[in-house]
Amino acid sequence: MEDETEQGRASQENTTMAIVVLQDGNKCDLDASPKGKDVVGPPSAGMMFKCIDELYEYYKTFGNQVGFPVFKKSTKNDKQGRLHFVTLSCGRGGKSRCKREKSVNPSLTMKIECNAKLNARVYDDGVVRVTSVFLEHNHELSPTRARYLPRRRSVSTSIKRRREKIDQADVTVAEPIGSAAEYGEHENEPSLEKVCQNYIDNIDKARKLCLGVGDAGAICNYFNRMQEQNSNFYYSMDFNEEGHIRNIFWADERSRVAYKSFNDVVTFDTTYLTNKHDMPYVTFVGVNHHGLPILFGSGLVSGEDAETYVWLLMQWLACMCGNAPKAIITNQDMAMRKAIEIVFPEIRHRWCLWHIMKKISGKLSWHSNYELIKTTLMHVVYDSMSKEEFDFNWGQMIQKYSLQSNAWLSTLYDNHHRWVPVYVKDSFWAGMSATQRSESVHAFFEGYVNSKTTIKQFVERYDKALKIKVEKELQEDLNSFNYCCPCVSHYNIEKQFQQAYTNNKFKEIQEEFKGKMFCYVHSMKEEDDFGVYEVIEDMMVDNGLSNQKVCFTVYFKQAEFDVRCSCRLFEFQGILCRHIVTLLTVKGVYSVPQKFILPRWRKDLRREHTKVKVSYNNWNTTPEMQRYDLISKKSAVFGDFGCTSEENTQIVLDFIEQFRQNFNISDPLDGSGQPIFSVGGSGQPFQ
């Protein structure tokens, strides 16, 4: 037995493999694994361990390095009930327990029948010997995302003690999480922010850190420090005649790079912090590939007049290399509207529907028929299926309740093209029908600031909050990378979207496949390869109080596969509607062209902003981020050399062009010299 153990140990010491071969022939380099822990080699038959726990810790460490979760698959006991055999496997092995035909709302699953595993024998003295190993995986591995993999999460004693000391030091509830990141523990430890937060949820959220430095000087110092860490950090300050700060704008490099991929729709919101600070807090917020809010810039302003908004929008436009968004959503503020017309005269401007509807009680509660008016108004706005229907229903409401003299309603109708769903759905808005997107960012900052927080404290805690925001996006990336939501139908079209879209967006697609059960093709007119079809949907209206059969018209030109629906869901949200799905299944269409699978929602694209090193305390610097940051800094020499003369500029441009052609890299600029900002990060603009 001792000889066998020694042989196993020798085998373990002599193991020098540094790569794992996947089923498709791809390789995963262990050199790219997360640093900070001892690197272990891959398992092999004959390796010996003192106990089963040591084997499990070893295989789990190996899984973290390579990028796959580890589960105990099975165990077998001998006749005396003692553990005799054990199998540890990749967490993506096995089949999903969800039965598609019996589940309307299937849960996400990691299971894709991966066969990677190791088998081991447990001897009477507890020593464990690996008997066989299967290294091949049938899925992509991701070492840089290993810390998000499912595992038992706990708060270590050292972390608890540090949290307690921080609590005693009278630090805000959000800051202990940041302190762990400063020590590098956010990167390596399995205890994520939510687990640590549960441990300190008794801390008073109203505490504040007493600072002796003045706000103005502290902000300047902070911005200078951030720019030293990352030269692409952008900020601008506006001073009054007395030298006092009047307005501030800032955006980090990650926000600037993310804007390249998601610049199609932006919300411009000034509702948060208005009642808590002398300076209203302003956010520029978009929607990422998960349908979640992503920050493009922030500002603190001293007023809410057109001149201030013009200054802020101009700073943001300069920050984004002069590339204006395709569409913007704001509240009804007239000063904001005027500023947008000055700075962005060509873009689509919408009012936030949520802001409008929440004003109903304040504007109409005086009326004796308020409840009836409110119900009717909600029906007119949300249940009108065409522009003509909205106009008719609105006129009926105004006449029935004698509201002709109501100035608020008159203004709303005069600007109905800015907010009514049936009037704005012809354009792409990334599903942003209200500022819940922006409001969720505001809720995110709750707990980091309070009514007594100084501007300096707000800026510093803003960074800590943004760390967690990035963390959550990376977690969603991993969920879409490692989990899949089972299909609710047997149609291959649904499978197409399952394989391409992030989980959040695929769930929206699934809602349309579920809604198909309430639809049927009523009539059709076909001529050559062009057809007009009426699809009837049995819909819930009046806030779910009644049913109504609604007719939608679907136009289908089969030769070019040009299909459109009068509901305009695809144009508005980028999601194929249930009416089109109903028609395609009736026509026997089993797949859709790539033009209906938007790059914007895809999960298999590596977007540039995920490579940017977050500049707050060097947090989350993966090897890829470190390389990207190093190359970005080194490439500054091109700008320094090229800007000295026209001749040197051409030398640099020729060098870059030659490099681009040698490695078949797409041109990042269009013919006008402006950056190409595509909605999906694939280099092709959204049509």
PDB file of C-alpha atoms in Angstrom, residues 432-620:
ATOM      1  CA  MET A 432     -37.043  51.110 -22.789  1.00  0.00           C
ATOM      2  CA  SER A 433     -40.655  52.099 -22.303  1.00  0.00           C
ATOM      3  CA  ALA A 434     -40.035  53.974 -19.031  1.00  0.00           C
ATOM      4  CA  THR A 435     -37.228  55.139 -16.772  1.00  0.00           C
ATOM      5  CA  GLN A 436     -37.366  52.055 -14.610  1.00  0.00           C
ATOM      6  CA  ARG A 437     -34.004  51.415 -16.285  1.00  0.00           C
ATOM      7  CA  SER A 438     -32.621  54.633 -14.861  1.00  0.00           C
ATOM      8  CA  GLU A 439     -34.609  54.280 -11.644  1.00  0.00           C
ATOM      9  CA  SER A 440     -32.928  50.929 -11.035  1.00  0.00           C
ATOM     10  CA  VAL A 441     -29.585  52.725 -11.178  1.00  0.00           C
ATOM     11  CA  HIS A 442     -30.925  55.160  -8.590  1.00  0.00           C
ATOM     12  CA  ALA A 443     -32.043  52.331  -6.351  1.00  0.00           C
ATOM     13  CA  PHE A 444     -28.583  50.887  -6.771  1.00  0.00           C
ATOM     14  CA  PHE A 445     -27.007  54.026  -5.304  1.00  0.00           C
ATOM     15  CA  GLU A 446     -29.330  53.901  -2.302  1.00  0.00           C
ATOM     16  CA  GLY A 447     -27.314  52.820   0.731  1.00  0.00           C
ATOM     17  CA  TYR A 448     -24.217  54.628  -0.523  1.00  0.00           C
ATOM     18  CA  VAL A 449     -25.498  58.166   0.005  1.00  0.00           C
ATOM     19  CA  ASN A 450     -27.968  59.895   2.285  1.00  0.00           C
ATOM     20  CA  SER A 451     -29.282  63.384   2.930  1.00  0.00           C
ATOM     21  CA  LYS A 452     -26.124  64.321   4.897  1.00  0.00           C
ATOM     22  CA  THR A 453     -23.608  62.967   2.372  1.00  0.00           C
ATOM     23  CA  THR A 454     -21.219  65.589   1.040  1.00  0.00           C
ATOM     24  CA  ILE A 455     -20.409  65.841  -2.642  1.00  0.00           C
ATOM     25  CA  LYS A 456     -16.956  64.391  -2.049  1.00  0.00           C
ATOM     26  CA  GLN A 457     -18.395  61.416  -0.199  1.00  0.00           C
ATOM     27  CA  PHE A 458     -20.912  60.889  -2.972  1.00  0.00           C
ATOM     28  CA  VAL A 459     -18.196  60.741  -5.646  1.00  0.00           C
ATOM     29  CA  GLU A 460     -16.138  58.242  -3.657  1.00  0.00           C
ATOM     30  CA  ARG A 461     -19.104  56.019  -2.819  1.00  0.00           C
ATOM     31  CA  TYR A 462     -20.243  56.289  -6.405  1.00  0.00           C
ATOM     32  CA  ASP A 463     -17.083  54.386  -7.362  1.00  0.00           C
ATOM     33  CA  LYS A 464     -17.776  51.690  -4.813  1.00  0.00           C
ATOM     34  CA  ALA A 465     -21.320  51.322  -6.117  1.00  0.00           C
ATOM     35  CA  LEU A 466     -20.075  51.136  -9.685  1.00  0.00           C
ATOM     36  CA  LYS A 467     -17.771  48.247  -8.756  1.00  0.00           C
ATOM     37  CA  ILE A 468     -20.778  46.210  -7.723  1.00  0.00           C
ATOM     38  CA  LYS A 469     -22.601  47.253 -10.892  1.00  0.00           C
ATOM     39  CA  VAL A 470     -19.778  45.858 -13.020  1.00  0.00           C
ATOM     40  CA  GLU A 471     -19.690  42.740 -10.856  1.00  0.00           C
ATOM     41  CA  LYS A 472     -23.365  42.101 -11.525  1.00  0.00           C
ATOM     42  CA  GLU A 473     -22.932  42.478 -15.276  1.00  0.00           C
ATOM     43  CA  LEU A 474     -20.069  39.983 -15.231  1.00  0.00           C
ATOM     44  CA  GLN A 475     -22.266  37.613 -13.225  1.00  0.00           C
ATOM     45  CA  GLU A 476     -24.985  37.879 -15.875  1.00  0.00           C
ATOM     46  CA  ASP A 477     -22.359  37.189 -18.552  1.00  0.00           C
ATOM     47  CA  LEU A 478     -21.390  34.017 -16.750  1.00  0.00           C
ATOM     48  CA  ASN A 479     -25.021  32.949 -16.271  1.00  0.00           C
ATOM     49  CA  SER A 480     -25.596  33.238 -20.014  1.00  0.00           C
ATOM     50  CA  PHE A 481     -22.240  31.584 -20.694  1.00  0.00           C
ATOM     51  CA  ASN A 482     -22.754  28.663 -18.314  1.00  0.00           C
ATOM     52  CA  TYR A 483     -26.516  28.216 -18.031  1.00  0.00           C
ATOM     53  CA  CYS A 484     -29.278  27.869 -20.574  1.00  0.00           C
ATOM     54  CA  CYS A 485     -33.029  28.152 -20.250  1.00  0.00           C
ATOM     55  CA  PRO A 486     -34.796  25.064 -21.688  1.00  0.00           C
ATOM     56  CA  CYS A 487     -37.061  25.682 -24.652  1.00  0.00           C
ATOM     57  CA  VAL A 488     -40.810  25.713 -24.063  1.00  0.00           C
ATOM     58  CA  SER A 489     -41.572  24.447 -27.561  1.00  0.00           C
ATOM     59  CA  HIS A 490     -40.112  22.042 -30.087  1.00  0.00           C
ATOM     60  CA  TYR A 491     -39.692  24.743 -32.754  1.00  0.00           C
ATOM     61  CA  ASN A 492     -36.175  25.168 -34.093  1.00  0.00           C
ATOM     62  CA  ILE A 493     -36.658  28.950 -34.274  1.00  0.00           C
ATOM     63  CA  GLU A 494     -36.803  29.090 -30.488  1.00  0.00           C
ATOM     64  CA  LYS A 495     -33.644  26.968 -30.365  1.00  0.00           C
ATOM     65  CA  GLN A 496     -31.908  29.515 -32.610  1.00  0.00           C
ATOM     66  CA  PHE A 497     -32.543  32.297 -30.126  1.00  0.00           C
ATOM     67  CA  GLN A 498     -31.650  30.076 -27.172  1.00  0.00           C
ATOM     68  CA  GLN A 499     -28.193  29.495 -28.629  1.00  0.00           C
ATOM     69  CA  ALA A 500     -27.629  33.141 -29.580  1.00  0.00           C
ATOM     70  CA  TYR A 501     -29.238  35.439 -27.004  1.00  0.00           C
ATOM     71  CA  THR A 502     -28.404  36.215 -23.395  1.00  0.00           C
ATOM     72  CA  ASN A 503     -30.716  34.495 -20.934  1.00  0.00           C
ATOM     73  CA  ASN A 504     -32.644  37.670 -20.083  1.00  0.00           C
ATOM     74  CA  LYS A 505     -33.428  38.425 -23.719  1.00  0.00           C
ATOM     75  CA  PHE A 506     -34.160  34.797 -24.545  1.00  0.00           C
ATOM     76  CA  LYS A 507     -36.795  34.805 -21.797  1.00  0.00           C
ATOM     77  CA  GLU A 508     -38.470  37.679 -23.632  1.00  0.00           C
ATOM     78  CA  ILE A 509     -38.430  35.586 -26.805  1.00  0.00           C
ATOM     79  CA  GLN A 510     -39.967  32.720 -24.840  1.00  0.00           C
ATOM     80  CA  GLU A 511     -42.842  34.948 -23.757  1.00  0.00           C
ATOM     81  CA  GLU A 512     -43.711  35.335 -27.432  1.00  0.00           C
ATOM     82  CA  PHE A 513     -43.613  31.576 -27.967  1.00  0.00           C
ATOM     83  CA  LYS A 514     -45.883  31.146 -24.945  1.00  0.00           C
ATOM     84  CA  GLY A 515     -48.184  33.846 -26.314  1.00  0.00           C
ATOM     85  CA  LYS A 516     -48.453  31.925 -29.572  1.00  0.00           C
ATOM     86  CA  MET A 517     -51.054  29.692 -27.912  1.00  0.00           C
ATOM     87  CA  PHE A 518     -53.463  32.648 -27.925  1.00  0.00           C
ATOM     88  CA  CYS A 519     -52.940  33.398 -31.634  1.00  0.00           C
ATOM     89  CA  TYR A 520     -54.183  31.919 -34.895  1.00  0.00           C
ATOM     90  CA  VAL A 521     -54.068  32.864 -38.578  1.00  0.00           C
ATOM     91  CA  HIS A 522     -57.525  34.109 -39.506  1.00  0.00           C
ATOM     92  CA  SER A 523     -57.163  34.967 -43.197  1.00  0.00           C
ATOM     93  CA  MET A 524     -54.545  35.372 -45.872  1.00  0.00           C
ATOM     94  CA  LYS A 525     -54.087  37.046 -49.223  1.00  0.00           C
ATOM     95  CA  GLU A 526     -51.207  35.674 -51.272  1.00  0.00           C
ATOM     96  CA  GLU A 527     -49.871  36.763 -54.642  1.00  0.00           C
ATOM     97  CA  ASP A 528     -46.661  35.272 -56.034  1.00  0.00           C
ATOM     98  CA  ASP A 529     -44.212  35.305 -53.085  1.00  0.00           C
ATOM     99  CA  PHE A 530     -45.908  38.143 -51.167  1.00  0.00           C
ATOM    100  CA  GLY A 531     -48.670  37.638 -48.656  1.00  0.00           C
ATOM    101  CA  VAL A 532     -50.793  39.656 -46.248  1.00  0.00           C
ATOM    102  CA  TYR A 533     -52.079  37.699 -43.262  1.00  0.00           C
ATOM    103  CA  GLU A 534     -54.451  38.502 -40.429  1.00  0.00           C
ATOM    104  CA  VAL A 535     -53.411  36.982 -37.098  1.00  0.00           C
ATOM    105  CA  ILE A 536     -55.970  37.098 -34.296  1.00  0.00           C
ATOM    106  CA  GLU A 537     -54.784  37.257 -30.684  1.00  0.00           C
ATOM    107  CA  ASP A 538     -57.044  36.773 -27.677  1.00  0.00           C
ATOM    108  CA  MET A 539     -55.654  39.559 -25.450  1.00  0.00           C
ATOM    109  CA  MET A 540     -56.244  40.683 -21.892  1.00  0.00           C
ATOM    110  CA  VAL A 541     -57.197  44.386 -21.763  1.00  0.00           C
ATOM    111  CA  ASP A 542     -58.362  46.887 -19.146  1.00  0.00           C
ATOM    112  CA  ASN A 543     -55.554  45.840 -16.822  1.00  0.00           C
ATOM    113  CA  GLY A 544     -56.480  42.171 -17.154  1.00  0.00           C
ATOM    114  CA  LEU A 545     -60.168  42.634 -16.379  1.00  0.00           C
ATOM    115  CA  SER A 546     -61.483  41.530 -19.771  1.00  0.00           C
ATOM    116  CA  ASN A 547     -60.611  39.713 -22.993  1.00  0.00           C
ATOM    117  CA  GLN A 548     -60.572  41.134 -26.486  1.00  0.00           C
ATOM    118  CA  LYS A 549     -59.818  39.556 -29.843  1.00  0.00           C
ATOM    119  CA  VAL A 550     -57.396  41.846 -31.651  1.00  0.00           C
ATOM    120  CA  CYS A 551     -56.399  41.529 -35.298  1.00  0.00           C
ATOM    121  CA  PHE A 552     -52.760  42.076 -36.307  1.00  0.00           C
ATOM    122  CA  THR A 553     -51.569  42.255 -39.899  1.00  0.00           C
ATOM    123  CA  VAL A 554     -48.415  40.370 -40.862  1.00  0.00           C
ATOM    124  CA  TYR A 555     -46.685  41.087 -44.187  1.00  0.00           C
ATOM    125  CA  PHE A 556     -44.433  38.342 -45.514  1.00  0.00           C
ATOM    126  CA  LYS A 557     -42.279  38.441 -48.638  1.00  0.00           C
ATOM    127  CA  GLN A 558     -40.823  34.963 -48.673  1.00  0.00           C
ATOM    128  CA  ALA A 559     -38.146  35.417 -51.357  1.00  0.00           C
ATOM    129  CA  GLU A 560     -36.275  38.063 -49.332  1.00  0.00           C
ATOM    130  CA  PHE A 561     -37.671  36.760 -46.028  1.00  0.00           C
ATOM    131  CA  ASP A 562     -39.010  40.208 -45.280  1.00  0.00           C
ATOM    132  CA  VAL A 563     -41.604  39.818 -42.538  1.00  0.00           C
ATOM    133  CA  ARG A 564     -43.246  42.629 -40.561  1.00  0.00           C
ATOM    134  CA  CYS A 565     -46.117  42.874 -38.111  1.00  0.00           C
ATOM    135  CA  SER A 566     -48.405  45.769 -37.334  1.00  0.00           C
ATOM    136  CA  CYS A 567     -47.643  45.378 -33.617  1.00  0.00           C
ATOM    137  CA  ARG A 568     -44.078  46.593 -34.420  1.00  0.00           C
ATOM    138  CA  LEU A 569     -42.528  44.696 -31.495  1.00  0.00           C
ATOM    139  CA  PHE A 570     -39.412  43.807 -33.484  1.00  0.00           C
ATOM    140  CA  GLU A 571     -38.911  47.401 -34.620  1.00  0.00           C
ATOM    141  CA  PHE A 572     -39.490  48.728 -31.100  1.00  0.00           C
ATOM    142  CA  GLN A 573     -37.702  46.139 -28.983  1.00  0.00           C
ATOM    143  CA  GLY A 574     -35.722  43.881 -31.312  1.00  0.00           C
ATOM    144  CA  ILE A 575     -37.807  40.847 -30.269  1.00  0.00           C
ATOM    145  CA  LEU A 576     -39.659  38.689 -32.798  1.00  0.00           C
ATOM    146  CA  CYS A 577     -43.374  38.897 -31.951  1.00  0.00           C
ATOM    147  CA  ARG A 578     -45.827  36.043 -31.373  1.00  0.00           C
ATOM    148  CA  HIS A 579     -47.822  36.988 -34.462  1.00  0.00           C
ATOM    149  CA  ILE A 580     -44.837  36.480 -36.760  1.00  0.00           C
ATOM    150  CA  VAL A 581     -43.944  33.262 -34.914  1.00  0.00           C
ATOM    151  CA  THR A 582     -47.513  32.021 -35.434  1.00  0.00           C
ATOM    152  CA  LEU A 583     -47.367  32.717 -39.168  1.00  0.00           C
ATOM    153  CA  LEU A 584     -43.913  31.185 -39.640  1.00  0.00           C
ATOM    154  CA  THR A 585     -44.932  27.945 -37.947  1.00  0.00           C
ATOM    155  CA  VAL A 586     -48.053  27.749 -40.116  1.00  0.00           C
ATOM    156  CA  LYS A 587     -45.909  28.333 -43.211  1.00  0.00           C
ATOM    157  CA  GLY A 588     -43.511  25.580 -42.161  1.00  0.00           C
ATOM    158  CA  VAL A 589     -40.530  27.888 -41.659  1.00  0.00           C
ATOM    159  CA  TYR A 590     -37.982  26.233 -39.373  1.00  0.00           C
ATOM    160  CA  SER A 591     -35.358  28.982 -39.025  1.00  0.00           C
ATOM    161  CA  VAL A 592     -35.007  32.731 -39.410  1.00  0.00           C
ATOM    162  CA  PRO A 593     -32.192  34.667 -41.125  1.00  0.00           C
ATOM    163  CA  GLN A 594     -29.469  36.292 -39.042  1.00  0.00           C
ATOM    164  CA  LYS A 595     -30.976  39.752 -39.602  1.00  0.00           C
ATOM    165  CA  PHE A 596     -33.645  38.829 -37.048  1.00  0.00           C
ATOM    166  CA  ILE A 597     -31.042  37.744 -34.487  1.00  0.00           C
ATOM    167  CA  LEU A 598     -29.670  41.111 -33.405  1.00  0.00           C
ATOM    168  CA  PRO A 599     -25.985  41.286 -32.435  1.00  0.00           C
ATOM    169  CA  ARG A 600     -27.079  43.686 -29.698  1.00  0.00           C
ATOM    170  CA  TRP A 601     -28.634  40.863 -27.654  1.00  0.00           C
ATOM    171  CA  ARG A 602     -26.108  38.114 -28.436  1.00  0.00           C
ATOM    172  CA  LYS A 603     -24.195  36.360 -25.659  1.00  0.00           C
ATOM    173  CA  ASP A 604     -21.310  35.039 -27.794  1.00  0.00           C
ATOM    174  CA  LEU A 605     -19.715  38.406 -28.645  1.00  0.00           C
ATOM    175  CA  ARG A 606     -16.713  39.684 -26.699  1.00  0.00           C
ATOM    176  CA  ARG A 607     -17.545  43.328 -26.203  1.00  0.00           C
ATOM    177  CA  GLU A 608     -14.775  45.849 -25.841  1.00  0.00           C
ATOM    178  CA  HIS A 609     -15.884  47.333 -22.528  1.00  0.00           C
ATOM    179  CA  THR A 610     -15.402  43.973 -20.784  1.00  0.00           C
ATOM    180  CA  LYS A 611     -11.676  44.201 -21.586  1.00  0.00           C
ATOM    181  CA  VAL A 612     -11.234  47.604 -19.974  1.00  0.00           C
ATOM    182  CA  LYS A 613      -9.527  47.595 -16.589  1.00  0.00           C
ATOM    183  CA  VAL A 614     -11.847  49.199 -14.097  1.00  0.00           C
ATOM    184  CA  SER A 615      -9.883  52.111 -12.688  1.00  0.00           C
ATOM    185  CA  TYR A 616     -11.133  51.899  -9.103  1.00  0.00           C
ATOM    186  CA  ASN A 617      -8.269  50.541  -7.009  1.00  0.00           C
ATOM    187  CA  ASN A 618      -7.180  48.215  -9.820  1.00  0.00           C
ATOM    188  CA  TRP A 619     -10.190  46.016  -9.071  1.00  0.00           C
ATOM    189  CA  ASN A 620     -10.898  42.926 -11.156  1.00  0.00           C
TER     190      ASN A 620
END
